[in-house]
Amino acid sequence: DCDVCWLPGGYPELHAGKLAAATNFHAGMARFAAAKPVHGECGGFMVLGEELGDAEGTSHKMLGLLGHSTSFARRKMNLGYREARLRAACPLGPEGTLIRGHEFHYAQMTATGNDQPLADLADGQGNPLGASGYRRGHVSGTFFHAIARSA
């Protein structure tokens, strides 16, 4: 038994078909998220969404625990140090917490859904970049990779 599920970064676009077909994974994550916190970071954030488009443009159904969709069909580099201020409590910390980290991904958002924003993001120089990630119930996620405070 665990208190939180953390879906880390990775390359879900390389395994999107298998992830879409993993019905036990989908059902288990839905059960867990109904009662306990789930957070997805970068690739994990993509898996939490409705759909993931692979590099060939094929769309695969993901967990649907958040309402966004992402795609690798038209790649765009997103890279840099970031600061995120949480708009609500999540596994990263309480509301208002300032977290440092980075973004490194090629995926793009293809649909935003109707979930609440998770954090306000700024670049490494403090320039505002807007809202980042989403939250719904016990579920949160973002492309942002947090760096542990003790690191």
Protein backbone atom coordinates (compact mmCIF):
# COMPACT_ATOMS: atom_id res chain seq x y z
CA ASP A 1 0.00 0.00 0.00
CA CYS A 2 1.29 3.45 -0.82
CA ASP A 3 0.19 7.00 -0.04
CA VAL A 4 0.95 8.67 -3.40
CA CYS A 5 1.46 7.49 -6.98
CA TRP A 6 4.12 9.38 -8.92
CA LEU A 7 4.23 8.82 -12.68
CA PRO A 8 7.72 9.98 -13.71
CA GLY A 9 9.04 11.34 -16.97
CA GLY A 10 10.02 9.02 -19.77
CA TYR A 11 9.01 8.32 -23.32
CA PRO A 12 5.36 7.23 -23.31
CA GLU A 13 5.08 8.02 -27.02
CA LEU A 14 7.32 5.00 -27.70
CA HIS A 15 4.89 2.73 -25.84
CA ALA A 16 1.59 4.55 -26.41
CA GLY A 17 -0.14 1.55 -28.00
CA LYS A 18 0.78 -0.73 -25.10
CA LEU A 19 -0.22 1.90 -22.54
CA ALA A 20 -3.57 2.38 -24.28
CA ALA A 21 -4.20 -1.38 -24.26
CA ALA A 22 -3.24 -1.86 -20.58
CA THR A 23 -6.78 -2.12 -19.19
CA ASN A 24 -5.63 -3.28 -15.74
CA PHE A 25 -3.36 -0.22 -15.53
CA HIS A 26 -6.24 2.09 -16.50
CA ALA A 27 -8.63 0.54 -13.98
CA GLY A 28 -6.06 0.43 -11.18
CA MET A 29 -5.04 4.05 -11.65
CA ALA A 30 -8.68 5.18 -11.67
CA ARG A 31 -9.31 3.31 -8.39
CA PHE A 32 -6.18 4.73 -6.78
CA ALA A 33 -6.87 8.31 -7.95
CA ALA A 34 -10.37 8.17 -6.50
CA ALA A 35 -8.88 7.97 -3.00
CA LYS A 36 -5.22 9.05 -3.04
CA PRO A 37 -2.96 11.60 -4.76
CA VAL A 38 -1.50 10.91 -8.20
CA HIS A 39 1.09 13.20 -9.81
CA GLY A 40 2.48 12.94 -13.33
CA GLU A 41 5.70 14.62 -14.39
CA CYS A 42 6.39 15.22 -18.11
CA GLY A 43 5.82 11.77 -19.67
CA GLY A 44 3.68 10.85 -16.66
CA PHE A 45 1.64 14.02 -17.25
CA MET A 46 1.06 12.89 -20.84
CA VAL A 47 -0.19 9.49 -19.63
CA LEU A 48 -2.64 11.17 -17.21
CA GLY A 49 -4.34 12.96 -20.13
CA GLU A 50 -7.11 11.87 -22.50
CA GLU A 51 -4.98 11.09 -25.56
CA LEU A 52 -1.37 10.93 -26.68
CA GLY A 53 -0.46 11.33 -30.35
CA ASP A 54 2.69 9.48 -31.38
CA ALA A 55 5.30 10.68 -33.90
CA GLU A 56 3.33 9.11 -36.77
CA GLY A 57 0.20 11.03 -35.77
CA THR A 58 -1.70 8.02 -34.38
CA SER A 59 -3.80 8.94 -31.36
CA HIS A 60 -3.82 6.59 -28.35
CA LYS A 61 -6.26 6.73 -25.42
CA MET A 62 -4.49 7.40 -22.13
CA LEU A 63 -5.81 7.36 -18.53
CA GLY A 64 -8.19 10.31 -18.87
CA LEU A 65 -7.61 11.35 -15.25
CA LEU A 66 -6.95 14.86 -16.59
CA GLY A 67 -8.64 16.39 -19.63
CA HIS A 68 -5.68 17.46 -21.78
CA SER A 69 -4.20 15.73 -24.84
CA THR A 70 -0.61 15.82 -26.10
CA SER A 71 1.19 14.95 -29.32
CA PHE A 72 4.64 14.22 -30.72
CA ALA A 73 3.45 14.55 -34.34
CA ARG A 74 4.75 18.14 -34.58
CA ARG A 75 7.73 18.29 -32.24
CA LYS A 76 8.78 21.51 -30.54
CA MET A 77 11.68 21.78 -28.12
CA ASN A 78 10.82 23.13 -24.67
CA LEU A 79 13.95 23.48 -22.59
CA GLY A 80 15.07 25.53 -19.63
CA TYR A 81 15.17 26.12 -15.91
CA ARG A 82 11.82 26.98 -14.37
CA GLU A 83 10.21 28.19 -11.15
CA ALA A 84 6.67 27.10 -10.41
CA ARG A 85 4.37 28.53 -7.75
CA LEU A 86 1.63 26.05 -6.85
CA ARG A 87 -1.94 27.32 -7.09
CA ALA A 88 -3.17 24.44 -4.91
CA ALA A 89 -1.77 21.69 -2.70
CA CYS A 90 -0.51 18.58 -4.48
CA PRO A 91 2.26 16.00 -3.91
CA LEU A 92 4.81 18.72 -4.76
CA GLY A 93 3.80 20.82 -1.75
CA PRO A 94 1.13 23.08 -0.24
CA GLU A 95 -0.56 25.94 -2.09
CA GLY A 96 1.84 28.84 -2.67
CA THR A 97 5.00 26.71 -2.58
CA LEU A 98 7.76 27.87 -4.94
CA ILE A 99 9.46 24.95 -6.67
CA ARG A 100 12.54 25.04 -8.86
CA GLY A 101 13.11 22.64 -11.71
CA HIS A 102 13.31 22.38 -15.47
CA GLU A 103 11.41 21.54 -18.61
CA PHE A 104 12.81 19.27 -21.31
CA HIS A 105 10.26 17.91 -23.76
CA TYR A 106 9.27 17.89 -27.40
CA ALA A 107 5.55 17.18 -26.99
CA GLN A 108 2.88 19.80 -27.54
CA MET A 109 -0.56 20.25 -26.06
CA THR A 110 -3.30 19.51 -28.59
CA ALA A 111 -6.23 20.01 -26.18
CA THR A 112 -6.31 21.69 -22.78
CA GLY A 113 -9.46 20.23 -21.24
CA ASN A 114 -11.33 21.96 -18.40
CA ASP A 115 -9.14 21.19 -15.39
CA GLN A 116 -7.78 23.83 -13.02
CA PRO A 117 -4.18 25.07 -13.58
CA LEU A 118 -1.63 23.52 -11.22
CA ALA A 119 1.00 26.28 -11.05
CA ASP A 120 2.23 29.58 -12.42
CA LEU A 121 5.50 29.12 -14.27
CA ALA A 122 8.46 31.46 -14.80
CA ASP A 123 11.71 30.91 -16.66
CA GLY A 124 15.11 30.85 -14.95
CA GLN A 125 15.30 34.66 -15.02
CA GLY A 126 11.88 35.07 -13.41
CA ASN A 127 10.00 36.01 -16.61
CA PRO A 128 6.38 34.80 -16.41
CA LEU A 129 5.47 31.93 -18.75
CA GLY A 130 1.86 31.50 -17.67
CA ALA A 131 0.01 28.58 -16.13
CA SER A 132 1.52 25.10 -16.18
CA GLY A 133 -0.07 21.72 -15.68
CA TYR A 134 -3.49 20.77 -14.41
CA ARG A 135 -5.25 19.41 -11.35
CA ARG A 136 -8.53 17.63 -10.76
CA GLY A 137 -9.49 16.03 -7.46
CA HIS A 138 -6.52 13.99 -6.23
CA VAL A 139 -4.76 14.16 -9.62
CA SER A 140 -2.11 16.68 -10.71
CA GLY A 141 0.48 16.84 -13.45
CA THR A 142 2.76 19.09 -15.47
CA PHE A 143 5.60 18.96 -18.02
CA PHE A 144 7.72 20.63 -15.29
CA HIS A 145 10.37 18.41 -13.63
CA ALA A 146 10.76 19.40 -9.97
CA ILE A 147 14.20 19.42 -8.38
CA ALA A 148 14.19 18.27 -4.76
CA ARG A 149 14.85 21.09 -2.30
CA SER A 150 17.77 19.22 -0.75
CA ALA A 151 19.45 18.77 -4.17
